[in-house]
Coordinates of C-alpha atoms in Angstrom, one line a residue:
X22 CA 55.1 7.7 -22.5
X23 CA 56.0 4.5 -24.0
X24 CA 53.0 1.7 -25.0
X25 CA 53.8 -1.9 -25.1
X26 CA 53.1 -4.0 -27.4
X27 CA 50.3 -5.7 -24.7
X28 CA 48.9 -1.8 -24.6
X29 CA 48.4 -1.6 -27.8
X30 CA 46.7 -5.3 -28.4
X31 CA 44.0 -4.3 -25.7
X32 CA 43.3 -0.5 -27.4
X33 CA 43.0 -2.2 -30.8
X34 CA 40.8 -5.3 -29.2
X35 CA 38.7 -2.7 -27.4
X36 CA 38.2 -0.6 -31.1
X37 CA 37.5 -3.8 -32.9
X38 CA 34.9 -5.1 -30.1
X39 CA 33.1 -1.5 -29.9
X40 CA 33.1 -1.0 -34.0
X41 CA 31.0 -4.7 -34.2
X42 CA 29.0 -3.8 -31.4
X43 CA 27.5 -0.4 -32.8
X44 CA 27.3 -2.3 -36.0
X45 CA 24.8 -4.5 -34.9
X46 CA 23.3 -1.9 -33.0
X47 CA 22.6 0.5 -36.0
X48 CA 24.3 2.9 -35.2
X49 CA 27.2 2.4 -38.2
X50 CA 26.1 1.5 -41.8
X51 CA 28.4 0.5 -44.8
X52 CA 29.0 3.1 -47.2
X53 CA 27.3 2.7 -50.5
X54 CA 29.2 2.2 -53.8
X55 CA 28.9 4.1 -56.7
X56 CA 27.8 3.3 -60.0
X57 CA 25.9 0.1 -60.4
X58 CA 25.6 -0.6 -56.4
X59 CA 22.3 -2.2 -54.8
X60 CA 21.2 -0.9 -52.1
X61 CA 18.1 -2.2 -50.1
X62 CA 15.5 0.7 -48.9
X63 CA 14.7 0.2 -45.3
X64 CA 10.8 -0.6 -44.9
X65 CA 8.6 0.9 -42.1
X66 CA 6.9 -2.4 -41.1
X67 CA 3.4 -1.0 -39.5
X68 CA 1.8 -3.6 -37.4
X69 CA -2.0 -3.1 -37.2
X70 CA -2.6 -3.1 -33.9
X71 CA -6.4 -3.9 -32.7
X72 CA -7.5 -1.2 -30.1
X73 CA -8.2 -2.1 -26.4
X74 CA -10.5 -1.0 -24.1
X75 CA -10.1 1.5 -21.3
X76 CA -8.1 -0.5 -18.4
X77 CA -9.4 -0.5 -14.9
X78 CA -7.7 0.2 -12.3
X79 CA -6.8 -3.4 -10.3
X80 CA -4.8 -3.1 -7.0
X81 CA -1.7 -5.1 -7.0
X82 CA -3.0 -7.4 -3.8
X83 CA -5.8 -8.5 -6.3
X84 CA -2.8 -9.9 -8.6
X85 CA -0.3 -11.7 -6.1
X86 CA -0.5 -15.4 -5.5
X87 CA 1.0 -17.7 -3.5
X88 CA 1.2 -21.8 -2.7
X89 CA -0.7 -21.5 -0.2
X90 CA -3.4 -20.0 -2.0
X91 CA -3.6 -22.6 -4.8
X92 CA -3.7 -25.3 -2.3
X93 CA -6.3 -27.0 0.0
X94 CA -8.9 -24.5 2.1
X95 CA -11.8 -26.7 3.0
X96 CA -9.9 -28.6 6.1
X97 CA -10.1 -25.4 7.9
X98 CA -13.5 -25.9 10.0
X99 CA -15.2 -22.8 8.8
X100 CA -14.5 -23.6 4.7
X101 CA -17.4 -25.4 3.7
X102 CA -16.6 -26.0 -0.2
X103 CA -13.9 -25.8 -2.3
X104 CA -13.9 -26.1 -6.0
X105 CA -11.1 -26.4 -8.9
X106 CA -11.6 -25.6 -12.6
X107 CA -9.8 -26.2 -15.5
X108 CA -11.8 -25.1 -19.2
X109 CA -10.2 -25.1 -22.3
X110 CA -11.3 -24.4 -26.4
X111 CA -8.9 -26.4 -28.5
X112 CA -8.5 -23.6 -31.0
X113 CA -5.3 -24.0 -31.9
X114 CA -4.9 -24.3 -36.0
X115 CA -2.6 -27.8 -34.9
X116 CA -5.2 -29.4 -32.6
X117 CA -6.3 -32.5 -33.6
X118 CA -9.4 -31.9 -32.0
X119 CA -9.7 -28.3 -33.9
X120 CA -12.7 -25.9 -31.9
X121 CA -13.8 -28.6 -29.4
X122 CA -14.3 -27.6 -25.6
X123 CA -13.6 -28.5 -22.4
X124 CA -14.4 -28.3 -18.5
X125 CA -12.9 -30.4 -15.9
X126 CA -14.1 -29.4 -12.2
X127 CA -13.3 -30.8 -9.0
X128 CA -15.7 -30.2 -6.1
X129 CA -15.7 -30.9 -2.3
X130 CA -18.9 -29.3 -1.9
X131 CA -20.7 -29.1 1.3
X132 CA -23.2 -31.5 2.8
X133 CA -26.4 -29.7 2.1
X134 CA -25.0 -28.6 -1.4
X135 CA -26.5 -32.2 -2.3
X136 CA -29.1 -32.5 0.5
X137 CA -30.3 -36.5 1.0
X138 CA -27.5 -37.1 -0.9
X139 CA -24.7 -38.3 1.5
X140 CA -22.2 -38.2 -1.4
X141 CA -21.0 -34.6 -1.3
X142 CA -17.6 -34.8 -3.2
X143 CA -18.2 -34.4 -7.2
X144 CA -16.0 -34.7 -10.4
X145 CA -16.9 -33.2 -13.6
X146 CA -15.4 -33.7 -16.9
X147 CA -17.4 -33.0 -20.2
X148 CA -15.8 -33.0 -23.9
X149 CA -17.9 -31.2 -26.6
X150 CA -17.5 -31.7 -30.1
X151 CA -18.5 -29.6 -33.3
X152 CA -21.2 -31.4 -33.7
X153 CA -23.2 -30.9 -30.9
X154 CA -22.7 -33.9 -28.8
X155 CA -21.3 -33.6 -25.2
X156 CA -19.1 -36.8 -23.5
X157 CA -18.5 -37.5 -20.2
X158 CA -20.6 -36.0 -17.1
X159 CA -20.4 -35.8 -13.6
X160 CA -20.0 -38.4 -10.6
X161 CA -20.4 -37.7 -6.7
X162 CA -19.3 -39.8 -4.1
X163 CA -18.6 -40.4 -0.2
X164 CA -16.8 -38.0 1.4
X165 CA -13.2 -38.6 1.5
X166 CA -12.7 -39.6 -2.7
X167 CA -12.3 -35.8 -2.8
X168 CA -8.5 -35.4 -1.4
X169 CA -6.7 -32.3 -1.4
X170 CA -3.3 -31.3 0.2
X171 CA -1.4 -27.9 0.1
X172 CA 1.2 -25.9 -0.8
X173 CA 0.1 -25.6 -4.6
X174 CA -2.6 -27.5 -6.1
X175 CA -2.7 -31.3 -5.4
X176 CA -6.3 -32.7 -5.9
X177 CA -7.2 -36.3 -6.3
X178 CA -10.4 -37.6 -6.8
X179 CA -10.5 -41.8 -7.5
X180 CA -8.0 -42.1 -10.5
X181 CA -8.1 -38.7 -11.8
X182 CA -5.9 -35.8 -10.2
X183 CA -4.3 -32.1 -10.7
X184 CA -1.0 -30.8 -9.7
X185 CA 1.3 -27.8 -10.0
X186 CA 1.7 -24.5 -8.7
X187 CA 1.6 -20.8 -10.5
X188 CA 2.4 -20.8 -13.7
X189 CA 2.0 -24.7 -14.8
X190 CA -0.6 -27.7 -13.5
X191 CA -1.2 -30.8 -14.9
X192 CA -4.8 -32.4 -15.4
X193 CA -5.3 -36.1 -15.5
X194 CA -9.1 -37.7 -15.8
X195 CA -9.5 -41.1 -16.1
X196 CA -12.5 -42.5 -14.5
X197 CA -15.0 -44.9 -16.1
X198 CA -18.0 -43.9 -13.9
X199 CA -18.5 -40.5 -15.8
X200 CA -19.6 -41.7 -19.2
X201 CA -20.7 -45.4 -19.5
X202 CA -20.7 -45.0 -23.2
X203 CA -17.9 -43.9 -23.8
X204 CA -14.4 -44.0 -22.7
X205 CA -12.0 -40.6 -22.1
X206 CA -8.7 -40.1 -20.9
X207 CA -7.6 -36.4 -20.8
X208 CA -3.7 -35.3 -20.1
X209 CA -3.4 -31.9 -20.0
X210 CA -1.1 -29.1 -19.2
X211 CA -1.8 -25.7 -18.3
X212 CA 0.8 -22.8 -18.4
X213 CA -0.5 -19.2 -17.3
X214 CA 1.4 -16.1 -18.9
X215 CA 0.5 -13.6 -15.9
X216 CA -0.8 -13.4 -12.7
X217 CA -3.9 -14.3 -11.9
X218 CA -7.1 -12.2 -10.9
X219 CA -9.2 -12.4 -7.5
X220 CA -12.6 -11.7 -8.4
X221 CA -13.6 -11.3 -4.6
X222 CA -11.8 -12.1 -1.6
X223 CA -12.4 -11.3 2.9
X224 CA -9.4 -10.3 3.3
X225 CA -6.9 -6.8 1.8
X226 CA -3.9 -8.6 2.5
X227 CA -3.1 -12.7 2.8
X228 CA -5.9 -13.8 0.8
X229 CA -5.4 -17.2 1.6
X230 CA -7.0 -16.4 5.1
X231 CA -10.4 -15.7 3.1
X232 CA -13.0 -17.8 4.3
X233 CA -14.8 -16.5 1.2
X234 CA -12.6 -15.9 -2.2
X235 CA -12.0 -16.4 -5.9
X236 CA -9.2 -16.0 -8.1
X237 CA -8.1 -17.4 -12.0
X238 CA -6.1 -17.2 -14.1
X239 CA -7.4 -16.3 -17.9
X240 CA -5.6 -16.7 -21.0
X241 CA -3.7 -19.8 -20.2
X242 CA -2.0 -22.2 -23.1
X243 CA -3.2 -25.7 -22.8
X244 CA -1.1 -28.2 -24.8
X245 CA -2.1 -32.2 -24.1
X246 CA -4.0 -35.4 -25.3
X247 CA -7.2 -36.5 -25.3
X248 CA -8.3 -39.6 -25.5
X249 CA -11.7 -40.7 -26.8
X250 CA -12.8 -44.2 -27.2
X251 CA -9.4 -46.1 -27.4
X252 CA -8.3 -42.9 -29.6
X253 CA -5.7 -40.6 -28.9
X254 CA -5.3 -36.8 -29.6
X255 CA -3.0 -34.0 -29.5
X256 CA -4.8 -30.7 -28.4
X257 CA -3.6 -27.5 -27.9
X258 CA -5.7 -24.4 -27.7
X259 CA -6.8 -21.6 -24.4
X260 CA -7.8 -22.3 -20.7
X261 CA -8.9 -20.7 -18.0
X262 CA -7.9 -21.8 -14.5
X263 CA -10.6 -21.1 -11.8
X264 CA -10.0 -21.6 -7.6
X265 CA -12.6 -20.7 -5.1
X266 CA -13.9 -21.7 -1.9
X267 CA -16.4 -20.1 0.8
X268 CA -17.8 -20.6 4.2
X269 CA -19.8 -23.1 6.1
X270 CA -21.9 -20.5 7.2
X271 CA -22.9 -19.9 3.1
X272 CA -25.7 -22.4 2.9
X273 CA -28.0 -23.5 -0.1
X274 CA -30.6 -21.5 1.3
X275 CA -28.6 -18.7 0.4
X276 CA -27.4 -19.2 -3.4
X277 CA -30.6 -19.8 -5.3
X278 CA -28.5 -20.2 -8.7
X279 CA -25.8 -18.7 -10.6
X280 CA -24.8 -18.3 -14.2
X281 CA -20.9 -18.0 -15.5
X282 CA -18.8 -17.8 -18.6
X283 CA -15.5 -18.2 -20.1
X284 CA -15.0 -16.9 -23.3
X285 CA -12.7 -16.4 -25.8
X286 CA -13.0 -14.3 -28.6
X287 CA -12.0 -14.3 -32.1
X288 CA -10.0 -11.3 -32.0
X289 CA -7.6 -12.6 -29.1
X290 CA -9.1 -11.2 -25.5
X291 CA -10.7 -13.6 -23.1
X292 CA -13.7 -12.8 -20.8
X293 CA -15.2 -13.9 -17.6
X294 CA -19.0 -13.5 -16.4
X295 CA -19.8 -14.7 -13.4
X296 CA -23.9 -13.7 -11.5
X297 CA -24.7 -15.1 -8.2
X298 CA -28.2 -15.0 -7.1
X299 CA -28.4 -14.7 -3.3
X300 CA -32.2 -14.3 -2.9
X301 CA -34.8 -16.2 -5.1
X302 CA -34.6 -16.2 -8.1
X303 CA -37.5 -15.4 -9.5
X304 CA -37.1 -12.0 -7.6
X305 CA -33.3 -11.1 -8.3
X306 CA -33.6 -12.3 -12.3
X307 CA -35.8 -9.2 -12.5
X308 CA -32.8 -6.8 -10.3
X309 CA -29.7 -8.4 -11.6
X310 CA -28.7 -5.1 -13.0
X311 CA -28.7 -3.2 -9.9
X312 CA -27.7 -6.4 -7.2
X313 CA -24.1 -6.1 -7.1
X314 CA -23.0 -10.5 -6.7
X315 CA -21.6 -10.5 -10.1
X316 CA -18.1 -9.6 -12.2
X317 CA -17.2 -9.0 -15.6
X318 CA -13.3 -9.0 -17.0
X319 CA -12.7 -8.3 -20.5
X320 CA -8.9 -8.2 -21.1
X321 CA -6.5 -8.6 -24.1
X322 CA -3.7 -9.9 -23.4
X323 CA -3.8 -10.9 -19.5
X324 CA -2.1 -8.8 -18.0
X325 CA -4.6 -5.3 -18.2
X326 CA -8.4 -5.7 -17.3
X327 CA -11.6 -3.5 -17.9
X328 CA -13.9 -5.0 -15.3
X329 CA -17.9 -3.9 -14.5
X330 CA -19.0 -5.1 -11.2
X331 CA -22.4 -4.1 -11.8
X332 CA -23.9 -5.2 -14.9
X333 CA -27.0 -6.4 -16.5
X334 CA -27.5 -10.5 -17.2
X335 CA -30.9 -10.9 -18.4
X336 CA -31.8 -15.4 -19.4
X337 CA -33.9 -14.5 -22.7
X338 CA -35.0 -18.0 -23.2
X339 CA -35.5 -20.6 -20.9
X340 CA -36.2 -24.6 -21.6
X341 CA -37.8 -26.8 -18.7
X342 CA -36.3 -29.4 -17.1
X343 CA -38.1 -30.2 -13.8
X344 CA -41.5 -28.8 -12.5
X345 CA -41.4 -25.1 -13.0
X346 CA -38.0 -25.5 -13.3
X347 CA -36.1 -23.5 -16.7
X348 CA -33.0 -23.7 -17.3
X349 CA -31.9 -20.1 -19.6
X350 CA -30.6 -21.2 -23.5
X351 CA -29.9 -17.6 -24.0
X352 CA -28.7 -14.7 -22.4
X353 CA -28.1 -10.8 -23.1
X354 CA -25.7 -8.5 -21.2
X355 CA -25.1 -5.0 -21.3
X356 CA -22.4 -2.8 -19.2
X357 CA -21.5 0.9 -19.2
X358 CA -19.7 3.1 -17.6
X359 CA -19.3 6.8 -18.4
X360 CA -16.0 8.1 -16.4
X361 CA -12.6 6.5 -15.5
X362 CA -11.1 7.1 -12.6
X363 CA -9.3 9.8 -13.3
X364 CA -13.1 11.4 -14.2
X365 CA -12.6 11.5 -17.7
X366 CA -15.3 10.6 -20.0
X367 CA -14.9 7.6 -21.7
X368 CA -18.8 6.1 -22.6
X369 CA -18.0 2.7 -22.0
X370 CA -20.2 0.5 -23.5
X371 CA -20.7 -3.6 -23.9
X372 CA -23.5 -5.3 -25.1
X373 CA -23.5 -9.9 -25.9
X374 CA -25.8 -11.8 -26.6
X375 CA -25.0 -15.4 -25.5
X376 CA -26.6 -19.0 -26.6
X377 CA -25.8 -22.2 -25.7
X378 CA -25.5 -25.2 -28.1
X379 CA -24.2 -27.9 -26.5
X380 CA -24.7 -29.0 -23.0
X381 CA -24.7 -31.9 -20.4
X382 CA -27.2 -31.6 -17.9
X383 CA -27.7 -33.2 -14.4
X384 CA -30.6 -32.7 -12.1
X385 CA -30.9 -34.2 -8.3
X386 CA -35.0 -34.3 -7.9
X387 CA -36.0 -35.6 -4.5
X388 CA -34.7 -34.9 -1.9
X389 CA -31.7 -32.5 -3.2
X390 CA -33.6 -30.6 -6.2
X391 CA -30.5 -29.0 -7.0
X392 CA -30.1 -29.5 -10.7
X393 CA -27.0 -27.9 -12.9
X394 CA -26.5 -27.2 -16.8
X395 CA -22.5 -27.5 -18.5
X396 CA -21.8 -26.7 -22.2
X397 CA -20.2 -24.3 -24.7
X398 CA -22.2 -21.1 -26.0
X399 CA -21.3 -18.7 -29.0
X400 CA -21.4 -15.4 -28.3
X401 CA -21.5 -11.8 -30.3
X402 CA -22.0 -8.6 -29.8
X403 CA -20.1 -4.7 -29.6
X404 CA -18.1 -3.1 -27.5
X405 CA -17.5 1.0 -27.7
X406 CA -15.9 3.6 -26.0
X407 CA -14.1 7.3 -26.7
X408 CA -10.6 8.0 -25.6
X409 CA -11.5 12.5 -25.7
X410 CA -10.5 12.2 -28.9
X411 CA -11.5 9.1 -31.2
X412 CA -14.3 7.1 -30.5
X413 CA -13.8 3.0 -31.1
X414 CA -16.6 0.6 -32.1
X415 CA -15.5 -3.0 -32.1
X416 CA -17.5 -6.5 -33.4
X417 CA -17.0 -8.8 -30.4
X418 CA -17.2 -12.5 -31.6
X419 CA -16.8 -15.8 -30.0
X420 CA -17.0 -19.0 -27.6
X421 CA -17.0 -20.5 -24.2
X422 CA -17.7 -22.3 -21.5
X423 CA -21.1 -22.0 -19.4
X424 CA -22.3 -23.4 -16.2
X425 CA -25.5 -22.6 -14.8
X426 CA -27.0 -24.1 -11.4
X427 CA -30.4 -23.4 -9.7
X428 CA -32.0 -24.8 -6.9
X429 CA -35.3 -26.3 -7.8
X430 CA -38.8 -24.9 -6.3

């Protein structure tokens, strides 16, 4: 059989391309001279890695999203309130604005939410520093200055506004009504690295049907300016993005308070707490181990969760702010849970203590009593657990976001 010359430029092409490509691949390595050759030693680079919790097991429905889930709920008749959140912690070692926090919520809250009221549609932004001061507030008005549209998120209150759709939304506040001492201007962007969460939802499948339903998404990077009294600065840190809405039907008279965290932690993982108390307070402080309203994520890197549904939140120390009225300053929680679901034992075991240092606080006296507590807290603690055959003990430390709301006696 006679090659041509063509033949033999391909097989020689085809040697040359393969040699370079198993080259690079490892798989060939240049022979070493002798006598007075270097050669370099190859070094097993070992990546401490920190360890992470036992996962739970999260269906795949509680981790889809869609447009018309990020967009607008409350102009079906039976949504009574709808509320966005955006929080962030400027960590970032560039940040301008290195360790402060903040929260940015926008509410279309039901009529009796506010009761005597009249203006049931409610912006929040609040800046916190390092030195304990907290800027901004919160401003409701007429029904109507809350606007909303759908698909994806597109929220406009006044001058201020949110748009976007999974996995990036900008935030824009400006709005001189919130702080009349000082002057802020935030521009924000939000970009989420997985899926979000649903913390509760009516519905197995299209949760966007939920009359009742919750979802965020954790871990987000938040790059942006802020501005500050005529000052402007580049931030960067992690957010957490927060969507929920719920039924007419869910009145005051029903949610006596609720407390709710997010937290990031030194060593990388993010948390959410959130405690709804359905009954009065007084009553389900004392049972809030056993009521089930609540949920707790702990996860590392977004994507896998270890979640306790029943857990205890126990307000340690509480500071007056109307009547017999106390607003908690400190809180404890503790978690276990002693088999996966495979039935394996894995002594699961959190425990945090949480304090607030720096809040805003608003309170509606007559006729709403309805009054509501926004800051950062720092928060420690340990986690532990056994995997059959090492046992792990970890130092949990760092900060977040808290809100706490009760309805006043």
């Amino acid at each position: 059989m006679k090659i041509s010359k063509v033949d033999v430029f391909i097989i020689i092409a085809v040697i040359v391309i393969a040699a370079v490509f198993f080259y690079k691949a490892g798989y060939l390595t240049p022979p070493s001279k002798e006598g007075g050759g270097i050669t370099t030693p190859q070094q097993n680079i070992t990546e401490e890695r920190i360890p992470t919790p036992p996962p739970s097991l999260i269906p795949a429905s509680r981790r889809t999203i869609t447009a018309e889930d990020e967009g607008c709920h409350y102009k079906s008749v039976l949504v009574g309130r709808e509320w966005w959140y955006f929080t962030a912690a400027f960590n970032d070692e560039n940040s301008e604005l290195k360790d402060w926090s903040i929260a940015v919520s926008f509410n279309h809250m039901a009529y009796g939410d506010l009761f005597g009221e009249l203006k049931p549609d409610a912006l929040l932004v609040t800046l916190y520093d390092t030195d304990g001061n907290a800027y901004g507030g919160l401003v409701n008005k007429k029904r109507g200055t809350l606007d909303a549209a759908t698909p994806g998120v597109d929220v406009t209150f006044d001058h201020s506004w949110v748009q976007g759709r999974y996995p990036k939304w900008h935030v824009h506040v400006e709005d001189k009504d919130i702080d009349e001492k000082h002057e802020i201007k935030i521009d924000l962007d939000y970009f989420a690295h997985s899926f979000p969460i649903w913390t509760y939802d009516t519905r197995l499948l299209n949760n966007s049907k939920s009359k009742l339903a919750n979802y965020l998404f954790i871990g987000c990077t938040v790059t942006g300016t802020v501005t500050l009294d005529g000052r402007t600065y580049i931030v960067k840190g992690t957010g957490t993005h927060e969507h929920a809405w719920s039924p007419v039907y869910v009145r005051r008279s029903f949610i006596d308070g609720w407390d709710w965290f997010h937290i990031t932690l030194d060593n990388g993982w993010q948390m959410f707490i959130s405690k709804f108390y359905p009954t009065p307070q007084s009553i389900t402080s004392k049972v809030s181990k056993i009521q089930p309203f609540g949920t707790l994520l702990i996860t590392p890197d977004g994507e896998t969760f270890t979640e306790f549904n029943i857990f205890d939140l126990q307000p340690e120390q509480r500071e007056k702010v109307f009547l017999f009225t106390k607003f908690p300053t400190r809180f404890t929680v503790s978690a276990k849970r002693t088999h996966n679901i495979l039935m394996q034992r894995i002594d699961l075991k959190l425990s945090l203590d949480i304090s607030t240092d720096n809040t805003y606080q608003q309170v509606w006296k007559f006729p709403t009593y309805v009054g509501l507590k926004v800051g950062t807290c720092k928060v420690k603690g340990e986690i532990s657990w056994t995997d059959g055959e090492k046992d792990y003990n970890l130092d949990l430390n760092g900060r977040g976001t808290t809100w706490t709301t009760r309805a006043l006696p």
